[in-house]
Coordinates of C-alpha atoms and ligand atoms in Angstrom, one line a residue:
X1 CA -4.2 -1.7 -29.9
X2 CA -5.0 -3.6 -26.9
X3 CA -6.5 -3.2 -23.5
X4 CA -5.9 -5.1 -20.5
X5 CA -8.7 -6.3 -18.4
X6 CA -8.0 -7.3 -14.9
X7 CA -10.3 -8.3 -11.8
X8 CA -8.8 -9.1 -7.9
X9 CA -9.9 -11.6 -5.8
X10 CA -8.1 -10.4 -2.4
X11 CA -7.7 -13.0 0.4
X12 CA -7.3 -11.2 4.0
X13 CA -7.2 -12.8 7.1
X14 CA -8.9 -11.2 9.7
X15 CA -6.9 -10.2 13.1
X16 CA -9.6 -11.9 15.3
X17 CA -7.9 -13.9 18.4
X18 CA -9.6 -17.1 17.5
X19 CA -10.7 -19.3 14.4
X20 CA -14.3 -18.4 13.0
X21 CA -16.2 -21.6 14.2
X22 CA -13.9 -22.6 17.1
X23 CA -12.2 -20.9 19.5
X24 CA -8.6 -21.8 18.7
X25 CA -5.7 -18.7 18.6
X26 CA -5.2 -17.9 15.0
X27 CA -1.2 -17.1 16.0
X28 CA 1.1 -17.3 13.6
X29 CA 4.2 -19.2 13.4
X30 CA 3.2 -22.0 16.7
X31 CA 4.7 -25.4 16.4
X32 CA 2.4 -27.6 13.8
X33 CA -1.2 -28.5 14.2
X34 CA -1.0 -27.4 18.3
X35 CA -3.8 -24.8 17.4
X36 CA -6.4 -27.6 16.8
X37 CA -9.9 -28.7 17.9
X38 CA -12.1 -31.2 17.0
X39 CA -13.8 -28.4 15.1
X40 CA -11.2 -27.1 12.7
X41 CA -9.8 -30.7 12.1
X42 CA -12.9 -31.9 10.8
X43 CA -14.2 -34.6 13.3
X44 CA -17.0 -36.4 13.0
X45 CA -19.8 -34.5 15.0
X46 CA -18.0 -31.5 16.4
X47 CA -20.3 -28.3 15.5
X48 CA -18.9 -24.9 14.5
X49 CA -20.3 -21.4 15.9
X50 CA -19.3 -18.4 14.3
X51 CA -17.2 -16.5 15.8
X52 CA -19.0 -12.4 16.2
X53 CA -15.8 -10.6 15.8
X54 CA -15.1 -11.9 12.6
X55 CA -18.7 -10.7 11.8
X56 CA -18.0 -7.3 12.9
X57 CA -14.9 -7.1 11.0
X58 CA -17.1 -7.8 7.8
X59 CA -19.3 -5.1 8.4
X60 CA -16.9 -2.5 8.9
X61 CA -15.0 -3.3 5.8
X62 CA -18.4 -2.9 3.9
X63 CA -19.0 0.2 5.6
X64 CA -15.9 1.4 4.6
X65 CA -16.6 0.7 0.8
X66 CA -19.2 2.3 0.7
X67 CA -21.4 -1.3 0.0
X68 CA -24.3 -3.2 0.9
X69 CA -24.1 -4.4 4.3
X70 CA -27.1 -7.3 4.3
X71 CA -29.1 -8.1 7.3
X72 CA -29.1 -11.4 6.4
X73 CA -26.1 -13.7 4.8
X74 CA -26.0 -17.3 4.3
X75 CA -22.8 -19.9 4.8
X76 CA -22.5 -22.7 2.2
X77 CA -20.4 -25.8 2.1
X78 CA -17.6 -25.7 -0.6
X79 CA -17.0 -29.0 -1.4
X80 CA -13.6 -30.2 -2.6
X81 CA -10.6 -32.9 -1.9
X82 CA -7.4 -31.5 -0.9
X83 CA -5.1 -32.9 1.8
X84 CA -5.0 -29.3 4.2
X85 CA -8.4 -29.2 4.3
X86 CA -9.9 -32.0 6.6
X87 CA -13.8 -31.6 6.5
X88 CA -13.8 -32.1 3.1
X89 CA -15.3 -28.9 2.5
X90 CA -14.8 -25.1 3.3
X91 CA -17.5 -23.1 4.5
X92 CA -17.4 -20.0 2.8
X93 CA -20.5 -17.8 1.6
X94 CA -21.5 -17.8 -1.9
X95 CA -25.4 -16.8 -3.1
X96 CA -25.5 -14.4 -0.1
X97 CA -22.6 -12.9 1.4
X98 CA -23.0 -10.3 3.5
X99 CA -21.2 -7.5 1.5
X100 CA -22.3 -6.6 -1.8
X101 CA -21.7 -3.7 -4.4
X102 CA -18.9 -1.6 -2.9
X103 CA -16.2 1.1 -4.3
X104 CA -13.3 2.1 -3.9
X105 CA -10.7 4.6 -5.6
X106 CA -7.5 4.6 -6.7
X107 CA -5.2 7.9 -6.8
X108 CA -3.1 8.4 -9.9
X109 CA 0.1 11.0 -9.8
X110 CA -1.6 14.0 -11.7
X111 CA -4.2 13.6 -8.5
X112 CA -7.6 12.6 -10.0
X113 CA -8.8 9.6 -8.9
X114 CA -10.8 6.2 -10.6
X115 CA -13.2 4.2 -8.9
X116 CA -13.0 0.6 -9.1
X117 CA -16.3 -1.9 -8.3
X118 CA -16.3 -4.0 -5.7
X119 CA -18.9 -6.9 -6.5
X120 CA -18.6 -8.9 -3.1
X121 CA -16.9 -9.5 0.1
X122 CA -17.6 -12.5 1.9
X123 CA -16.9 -14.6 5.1
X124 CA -15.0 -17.6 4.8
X125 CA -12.4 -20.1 6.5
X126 CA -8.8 -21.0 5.4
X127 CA -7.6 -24.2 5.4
X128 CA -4.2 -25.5 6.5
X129 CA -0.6 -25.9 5.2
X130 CA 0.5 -28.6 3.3
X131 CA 4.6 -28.6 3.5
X132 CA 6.8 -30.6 1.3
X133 CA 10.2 -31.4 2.3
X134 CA 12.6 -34.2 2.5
X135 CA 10.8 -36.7 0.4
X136 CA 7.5 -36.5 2.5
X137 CA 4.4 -34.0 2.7
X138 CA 3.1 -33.2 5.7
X139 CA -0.1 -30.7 6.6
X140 CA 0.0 -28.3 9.3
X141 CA -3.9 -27.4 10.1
X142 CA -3.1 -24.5 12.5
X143 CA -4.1 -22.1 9.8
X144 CA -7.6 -24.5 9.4
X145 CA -10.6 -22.3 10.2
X146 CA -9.1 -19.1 10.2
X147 CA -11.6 -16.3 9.5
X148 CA -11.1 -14.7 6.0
X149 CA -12.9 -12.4 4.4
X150 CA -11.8 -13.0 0.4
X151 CA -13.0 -8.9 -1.4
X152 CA -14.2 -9.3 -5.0
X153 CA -13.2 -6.5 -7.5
X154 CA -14.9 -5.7 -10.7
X155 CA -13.4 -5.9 -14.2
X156 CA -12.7 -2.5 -13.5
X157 CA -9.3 -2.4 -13.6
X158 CA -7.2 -1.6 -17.3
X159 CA -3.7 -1.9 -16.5
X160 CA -0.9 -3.8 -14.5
X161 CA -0.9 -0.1 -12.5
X162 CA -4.0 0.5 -11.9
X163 CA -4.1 -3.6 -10.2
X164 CA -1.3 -2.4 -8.0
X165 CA -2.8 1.0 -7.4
X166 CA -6.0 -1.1 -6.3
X167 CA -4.2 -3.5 -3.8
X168 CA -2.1 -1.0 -2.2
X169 CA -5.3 1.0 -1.6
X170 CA -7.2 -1.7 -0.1
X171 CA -4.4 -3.0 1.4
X172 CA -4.4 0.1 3.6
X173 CA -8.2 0.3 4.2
X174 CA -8.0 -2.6 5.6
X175 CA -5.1 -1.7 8.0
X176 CA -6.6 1.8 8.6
X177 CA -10.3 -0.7 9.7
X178 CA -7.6 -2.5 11.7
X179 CA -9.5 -5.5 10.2
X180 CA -6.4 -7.4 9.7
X181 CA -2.8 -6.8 9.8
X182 CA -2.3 -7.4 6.4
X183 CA 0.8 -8.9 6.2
X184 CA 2.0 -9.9 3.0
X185 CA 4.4 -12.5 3.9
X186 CA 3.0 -14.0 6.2
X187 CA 0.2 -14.7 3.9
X188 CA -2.6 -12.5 5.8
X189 CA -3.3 -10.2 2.3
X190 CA -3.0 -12.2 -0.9
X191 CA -4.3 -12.5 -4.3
X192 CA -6.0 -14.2 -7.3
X193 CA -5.1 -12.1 -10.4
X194 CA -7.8 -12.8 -13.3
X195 CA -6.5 -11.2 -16.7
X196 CA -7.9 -10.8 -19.9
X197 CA -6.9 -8.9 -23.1
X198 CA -9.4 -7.3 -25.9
X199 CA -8.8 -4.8 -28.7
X200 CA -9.2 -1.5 -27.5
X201 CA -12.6 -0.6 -28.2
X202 CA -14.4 -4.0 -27.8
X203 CA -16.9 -3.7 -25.0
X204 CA -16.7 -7.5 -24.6
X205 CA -14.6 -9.4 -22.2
X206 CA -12.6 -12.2 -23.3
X207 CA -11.5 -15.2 -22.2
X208 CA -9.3 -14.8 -18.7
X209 CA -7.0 -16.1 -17.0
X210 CA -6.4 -16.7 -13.3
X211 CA -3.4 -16.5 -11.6
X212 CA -3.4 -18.0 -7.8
X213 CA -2.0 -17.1 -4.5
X214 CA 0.2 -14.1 -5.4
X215 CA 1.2 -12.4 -2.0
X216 CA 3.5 -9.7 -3.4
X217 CA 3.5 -6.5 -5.3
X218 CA 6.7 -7.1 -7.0
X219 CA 5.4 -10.6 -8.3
X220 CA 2.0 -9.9 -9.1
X221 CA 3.9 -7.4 -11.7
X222 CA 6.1 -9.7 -13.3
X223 CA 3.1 -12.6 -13.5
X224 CA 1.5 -10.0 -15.2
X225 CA 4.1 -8.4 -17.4
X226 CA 4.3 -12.5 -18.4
X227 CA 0.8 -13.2 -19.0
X228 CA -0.2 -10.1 -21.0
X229 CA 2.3 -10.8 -23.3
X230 CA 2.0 -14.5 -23.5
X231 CA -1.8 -13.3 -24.2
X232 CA -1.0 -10.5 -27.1
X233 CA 1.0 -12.8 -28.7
X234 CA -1.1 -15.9 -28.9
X235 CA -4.0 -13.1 -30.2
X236 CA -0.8 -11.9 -33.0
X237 CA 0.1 -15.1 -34.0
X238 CA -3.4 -16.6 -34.8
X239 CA -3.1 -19.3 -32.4
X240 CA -6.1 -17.3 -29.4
X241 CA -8.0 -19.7 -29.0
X242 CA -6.1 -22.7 -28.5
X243 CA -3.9 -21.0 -26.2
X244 CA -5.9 -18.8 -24.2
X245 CA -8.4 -20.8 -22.2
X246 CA -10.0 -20.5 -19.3
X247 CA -7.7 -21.7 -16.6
X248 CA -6.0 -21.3 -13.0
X249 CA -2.3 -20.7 -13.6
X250 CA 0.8 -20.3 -11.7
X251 CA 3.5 -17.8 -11.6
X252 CA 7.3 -19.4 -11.6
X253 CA 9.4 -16.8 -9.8
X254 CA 12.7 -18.4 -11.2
X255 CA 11.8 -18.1 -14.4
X256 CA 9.3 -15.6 -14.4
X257 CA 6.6 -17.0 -16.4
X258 CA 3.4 -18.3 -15.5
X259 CA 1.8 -22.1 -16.3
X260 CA -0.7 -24.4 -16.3
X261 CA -2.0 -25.7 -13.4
X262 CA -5.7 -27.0 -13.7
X263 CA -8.9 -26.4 -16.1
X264 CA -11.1 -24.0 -14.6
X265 CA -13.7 -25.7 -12.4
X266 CA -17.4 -24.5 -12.7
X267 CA -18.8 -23.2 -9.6
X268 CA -21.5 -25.9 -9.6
X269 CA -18.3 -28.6 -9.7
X270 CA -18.7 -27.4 -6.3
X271 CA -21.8 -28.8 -4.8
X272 CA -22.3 -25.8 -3.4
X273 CA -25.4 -26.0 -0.9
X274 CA -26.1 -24.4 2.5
X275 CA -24.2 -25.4 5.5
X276 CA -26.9 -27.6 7.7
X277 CA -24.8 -26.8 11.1
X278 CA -25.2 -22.9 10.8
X279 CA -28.0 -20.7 10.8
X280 CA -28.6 -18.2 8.4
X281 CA -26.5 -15.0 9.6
X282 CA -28.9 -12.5 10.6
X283 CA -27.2 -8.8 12.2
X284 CA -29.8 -6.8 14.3
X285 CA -29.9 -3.1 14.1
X286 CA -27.4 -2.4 17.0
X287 CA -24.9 -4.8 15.3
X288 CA -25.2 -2.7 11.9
X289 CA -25.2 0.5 13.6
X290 CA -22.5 -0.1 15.6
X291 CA -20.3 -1.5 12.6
X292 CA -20.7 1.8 11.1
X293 CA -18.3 3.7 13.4
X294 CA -15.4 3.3 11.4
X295 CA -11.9 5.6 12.1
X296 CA -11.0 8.1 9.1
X297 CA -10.0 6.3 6.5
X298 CA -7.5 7.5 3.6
X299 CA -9.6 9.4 1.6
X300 CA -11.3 11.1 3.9
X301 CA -7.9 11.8 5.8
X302 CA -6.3 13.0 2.2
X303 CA -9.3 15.8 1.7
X304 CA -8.5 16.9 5.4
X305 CA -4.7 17.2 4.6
X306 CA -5.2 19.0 1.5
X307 CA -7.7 21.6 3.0
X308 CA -6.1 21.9 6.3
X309 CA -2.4 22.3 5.2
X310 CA -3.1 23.3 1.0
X311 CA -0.4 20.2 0.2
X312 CA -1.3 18.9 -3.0
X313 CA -3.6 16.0 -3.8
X314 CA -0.6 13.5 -4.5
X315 CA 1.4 14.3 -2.1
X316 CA -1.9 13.9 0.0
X317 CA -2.5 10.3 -1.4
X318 CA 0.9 9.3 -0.5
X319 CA 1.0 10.7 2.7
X320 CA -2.3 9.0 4.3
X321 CA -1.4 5.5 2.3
X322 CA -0.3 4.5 5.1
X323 CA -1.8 5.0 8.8
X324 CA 1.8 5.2 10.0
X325 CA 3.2 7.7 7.9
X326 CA -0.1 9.8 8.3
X327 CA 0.6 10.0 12.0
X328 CA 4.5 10.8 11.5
X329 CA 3.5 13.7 9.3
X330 CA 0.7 14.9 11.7
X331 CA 3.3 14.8 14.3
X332 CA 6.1 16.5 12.5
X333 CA 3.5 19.4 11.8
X334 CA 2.2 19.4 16.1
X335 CA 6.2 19.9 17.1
X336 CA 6.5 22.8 14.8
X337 CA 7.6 22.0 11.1
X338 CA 5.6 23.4 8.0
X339 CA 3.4 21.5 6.0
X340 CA 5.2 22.2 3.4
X341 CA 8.6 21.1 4.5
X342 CA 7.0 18.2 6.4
X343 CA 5.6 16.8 2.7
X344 CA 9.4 17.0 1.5
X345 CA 11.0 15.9 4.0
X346 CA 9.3 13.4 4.8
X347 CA 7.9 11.8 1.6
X348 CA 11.9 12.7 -0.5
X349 CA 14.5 13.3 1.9
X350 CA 13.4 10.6 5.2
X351 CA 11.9 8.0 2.8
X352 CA 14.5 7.9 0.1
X353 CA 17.2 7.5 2.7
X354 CA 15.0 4.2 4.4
X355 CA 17.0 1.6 2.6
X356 CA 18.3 -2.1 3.6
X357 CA 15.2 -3.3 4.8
X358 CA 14.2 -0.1 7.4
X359 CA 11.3 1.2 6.9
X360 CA 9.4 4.4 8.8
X361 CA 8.4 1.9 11.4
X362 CA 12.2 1.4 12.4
X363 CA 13.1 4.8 11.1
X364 CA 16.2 5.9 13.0
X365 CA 15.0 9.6 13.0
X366 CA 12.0 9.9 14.4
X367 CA 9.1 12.7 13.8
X368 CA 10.5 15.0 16.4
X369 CA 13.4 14.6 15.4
X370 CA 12.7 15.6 11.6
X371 CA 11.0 18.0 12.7
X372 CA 13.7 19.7 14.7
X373 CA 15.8 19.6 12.0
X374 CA 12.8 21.5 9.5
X375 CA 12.9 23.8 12.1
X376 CA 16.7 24.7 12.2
X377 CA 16.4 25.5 8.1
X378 CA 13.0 27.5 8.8
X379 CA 14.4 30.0 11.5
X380 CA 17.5 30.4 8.9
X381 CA 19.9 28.2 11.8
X382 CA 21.1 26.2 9.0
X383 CA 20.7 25.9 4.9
X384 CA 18.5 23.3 3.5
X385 CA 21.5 21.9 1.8
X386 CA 23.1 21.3 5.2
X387 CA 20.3 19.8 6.8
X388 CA 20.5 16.6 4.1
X389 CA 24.3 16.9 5.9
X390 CA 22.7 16.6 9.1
X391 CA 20.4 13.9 8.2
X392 CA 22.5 11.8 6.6
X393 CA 24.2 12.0 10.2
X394 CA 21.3 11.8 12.0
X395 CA 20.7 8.4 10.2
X396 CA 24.1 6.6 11.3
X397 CA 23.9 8.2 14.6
X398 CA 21.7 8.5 17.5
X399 CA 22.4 12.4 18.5
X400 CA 20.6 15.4 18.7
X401 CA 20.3 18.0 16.2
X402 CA 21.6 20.9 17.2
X403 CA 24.5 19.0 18.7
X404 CA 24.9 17.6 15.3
X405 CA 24.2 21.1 13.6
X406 CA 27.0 22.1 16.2
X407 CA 29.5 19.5 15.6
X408 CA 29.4 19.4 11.8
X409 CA 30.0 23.0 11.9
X410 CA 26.9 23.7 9.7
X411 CA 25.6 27.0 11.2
X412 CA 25.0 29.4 9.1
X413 CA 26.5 33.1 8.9
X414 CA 23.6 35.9 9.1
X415 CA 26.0 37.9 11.3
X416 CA 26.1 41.2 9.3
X417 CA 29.3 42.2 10.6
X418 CA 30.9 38.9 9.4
X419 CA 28.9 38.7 6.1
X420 CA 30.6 42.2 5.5
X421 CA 34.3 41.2 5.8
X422 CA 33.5 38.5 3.4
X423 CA 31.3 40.6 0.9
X424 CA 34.5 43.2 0.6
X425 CA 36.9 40.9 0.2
X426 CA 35.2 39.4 -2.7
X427 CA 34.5 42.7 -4.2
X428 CA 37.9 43.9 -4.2
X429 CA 39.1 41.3 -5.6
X430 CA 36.8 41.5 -8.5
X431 CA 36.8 45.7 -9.3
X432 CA 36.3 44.9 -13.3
X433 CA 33.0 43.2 -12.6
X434 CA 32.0 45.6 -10.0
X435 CA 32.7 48.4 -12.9
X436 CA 30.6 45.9 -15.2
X437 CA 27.9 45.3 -12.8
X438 CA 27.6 49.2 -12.5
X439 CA 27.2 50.0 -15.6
X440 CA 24.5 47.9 -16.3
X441 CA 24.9 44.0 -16.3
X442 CA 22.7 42.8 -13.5
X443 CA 23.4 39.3 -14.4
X444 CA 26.6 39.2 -12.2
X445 CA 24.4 39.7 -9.2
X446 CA 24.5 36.0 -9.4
X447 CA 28.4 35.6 -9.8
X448 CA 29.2 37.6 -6.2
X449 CA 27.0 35.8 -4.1
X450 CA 28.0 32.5 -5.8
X451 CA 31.8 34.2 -4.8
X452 CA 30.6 34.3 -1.1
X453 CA 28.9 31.8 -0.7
X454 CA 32.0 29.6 -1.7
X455 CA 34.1 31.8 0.4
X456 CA 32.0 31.2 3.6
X457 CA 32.5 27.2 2.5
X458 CA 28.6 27.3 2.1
X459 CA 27.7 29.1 5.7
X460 CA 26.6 32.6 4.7
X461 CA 23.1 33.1 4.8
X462 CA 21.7 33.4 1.0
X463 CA 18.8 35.6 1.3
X464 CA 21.4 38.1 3.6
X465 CA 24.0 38.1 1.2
X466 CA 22.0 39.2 -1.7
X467 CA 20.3 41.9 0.5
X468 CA 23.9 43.4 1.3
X469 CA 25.3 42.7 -2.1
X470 CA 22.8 45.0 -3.4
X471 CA 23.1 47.4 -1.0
X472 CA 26.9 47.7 -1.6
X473 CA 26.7 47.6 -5.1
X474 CA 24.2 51.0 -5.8
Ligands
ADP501 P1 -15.6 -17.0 -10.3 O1 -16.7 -16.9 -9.4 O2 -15.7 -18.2 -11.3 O3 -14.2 -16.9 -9.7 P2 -16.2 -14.4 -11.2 O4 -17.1 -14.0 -12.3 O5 -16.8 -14.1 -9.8 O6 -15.7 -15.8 -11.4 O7 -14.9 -13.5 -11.4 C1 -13.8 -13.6 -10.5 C2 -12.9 -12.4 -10.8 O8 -12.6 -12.4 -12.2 C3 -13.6 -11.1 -10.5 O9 -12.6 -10.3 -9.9 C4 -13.9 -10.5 -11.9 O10 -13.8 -9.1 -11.9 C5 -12.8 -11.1 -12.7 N1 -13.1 -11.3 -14.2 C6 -14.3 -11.8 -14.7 N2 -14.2 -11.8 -16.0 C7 -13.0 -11.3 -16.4 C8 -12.3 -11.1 -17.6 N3 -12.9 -11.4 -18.8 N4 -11.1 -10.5 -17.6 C9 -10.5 -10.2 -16.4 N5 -11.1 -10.4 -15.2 C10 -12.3 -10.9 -15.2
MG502 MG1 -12.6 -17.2 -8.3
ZN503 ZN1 -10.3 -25.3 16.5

């Protein structure tokens, strides 16, 4: 009945050294306010310069979207009162910023892909920290005057999914650029929401809703499981438009709802108008060119997989989300694994046993490692049962895998001699179904090797056993 309407306003701070109009580290976690200047707190006089990196950084994200990259951008002042932010105003970019019209697509489990709009991305500076504890509120401005670059996305996006689907992909462009690190918690990749609902059909948008500063995947979910239905009802119940309105919200992890924080301030509440201390940004040819070599990004790295290795698109997608598991799996394949194996055993078997906080980055077993152990169940050494034995081992301890294969006693049989004694054993003890089986009921193929299979506690080799079953049994 209805449709969900969402647009992202991503925040990312870029991994320069220093600040974008100063050249103060941008390191995280120092002791308060000992990364200042006279530029970044605001003193009368002091004059920013804009920092080149930062600059690049831009361009290559735009690149990477497939956007506008303009020659020539403009910084504005921002003007507003808050206590972390000491000028007064935040220069930020806002007629002309200096990435414009962009794309980017979203994978979905059957494969296919949607494309999603992105309107803008633009250069702009954080402000600091305000900190509220023990009865007092203090402001750290360390964080003053680092260089963001905050991405615009089109309404494009039609359900809480697809917004995750979105941020996950960008969030690993922009790791793959090595633009920024991206880091969630730290607060160097986070996110306006803006949410709207309409009756499924209606080509217009309605009245939205933004929701602030949301820097996790888990959250932005449940502030918009919240809102949505906050939204449908107040549409249900005849009460739309006095309780949606156009507003800035936030989301209350205890209690999982989201509330009013302040009316939604018009753009000219601003006073937008351009910054007198900076000129115009205007990028050369060499500095364009050169911002287009860019490293193979996820899509690009997905169509490789799935024509150099035939995996599927998905398993593609969720391979090359991530730079690091990309390299893992194109590891795993150099020391001698299948693709094919590689996929599973990596993206089922490794990943679903990362738990308590590790993730591939502190993966006990590393690609080699893995891929030893493919290798054991490819050249028959061991069954694929036994290998999840063997790496459920290999997760506790730090040991090689054929020690392990070795110490567990995994090996399997393919010894013909000893996959005979078993074979007769079994038989003899079973003459009315060998009679059975004889005389026409092929079915029971299945019961002897499940006989000797059990009998070899699991060793025997499958594919053997059901070669020299047959044999015996004509
Ligand atoms: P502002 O500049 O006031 O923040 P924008 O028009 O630039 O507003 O939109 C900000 C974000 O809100 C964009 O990501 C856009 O896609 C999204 N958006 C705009 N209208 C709607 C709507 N009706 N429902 C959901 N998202 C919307
Ligand atoms: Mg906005
Ligand atoms: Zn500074």
């Amino acid at each position: 009945m209805f449709e969900v309407v969402i647009g992202l306003e991503v925040h990312i701070q870029l991994n320069t050294k220093t600040k974008i109009f100063c050249s103060c580290a941008t390191s995280f976690g120092e002791k308060a306010n000992t990364n200042v200047c006279p530029v970044c707190l605001g003193l009368p006089g002091a004059l920013p310069v804009l920092n080149k990196e930062a600059v690049k950084k831009a361009i290559n994200f735009g690149y990477a979207v497939n956007a506008t990259v303009h020659k020539k951008s403009v910084f504005n002042r921002k003007n507003y009162f808050y206590p972390d932010l000491p000028k007064g105003y935040q220069i930020s970019q806002f007629e002309i910023p200096i990435v414009e019209n962009g794309e980017l697509f979203i994978d979905f489990e059957d494969g296919s892909q949607k494309r999603i709009g992105i309107t803008r991305a633009h250069l702009e500076e954080d402000a600091g920290k305000n900190i509220h504890e023990e009865g007092y509120s203090k402001v750290d401005l360390n964080r003053a005057g680092t260089p963001l670059l905050e991405i615009v996305s089109e309404p494009d996006i039609r359900s809480i999914d697809e917004a995750i689907k979105y941020l996950k992909k960008l969030h690993s462009i922009v790791r793959y650029l090595d633009i920024s690190d991206a880091n969630m918690q730290e607060g160097s990749f986070r996110c306006d929401v803006n949410v709207s609902i309409r009756p499924k059909g209606d080509e217009k948008l309605y009245t939205r809703v933004e929701i602030k500063n949301m820097n996790s995947f888990k959250f932005i979910q449940k502030a918009l499981e919240y809102e949505i239905q906050r939204q449908i009802e107040a549409w249900e119940d005849g009460v739309y438009e006095k309780e949606v309105v156009q507003e800035t919200r936030l989301f209350d992890l205890p209690s999982g709802t989201t509330r009013s924080m302040r009316g939604k301030e018009d753009s000219d509440e601003y006073r937008y108008f351009p910054e007198p201390d900076l000129l115009p940004v205007i990028l050369d040819d060499k500095m364009l060119e050169e911002g287009k070599e860019i490293p193979e990004l996820p899509d690009e790295k997905k169509e490789r997989y799935i024509k150099e290795y035939k995996i599927k698109e998905y398993d593609a997608a969720v391979i090359t989300s991530s730079l690091l598991m990309a390299n893992f799996f194109e590891e795993m394949i150099s020391e001698g694994a299948s693709a094919k194996n590689s996929v599973i055993w990596l993206t089922v078997e490794l990943l679903g046993r990362l738990k308590n906080g590790l993730s591939l980055e502190t993966s006990p077993v590393d690609a080699k490692k893995l891929s030893a152990l493919i290798k054991r169940i490819e050249d028959n050494t061991i069954s694929g049962k036994a290998g999840k034995d063997v790496l459920d081992y290999l997760m506790e301890n730090d040991e090689e895998v054929d020690s392990v294969i070795e110490k567990l006693g995994l090996k399997q049989v393919s010894d013909e001699g000893a996959l005979l004694v078993i074979i007769d054993e079994i038989l003899k003890n079973n003459q009315d179904k060998v009679e059975e089986y004889r005389a026409g009921k092929d079915k029971l193929l299945g019961f002897f090797v499940g006989q000797c299979m059990k009998a070899s506690r699991g060793k025997a080799n499958p594919a053997k056993i059901n070669q020299l079953l047959k044999e015996k049994l004509t």
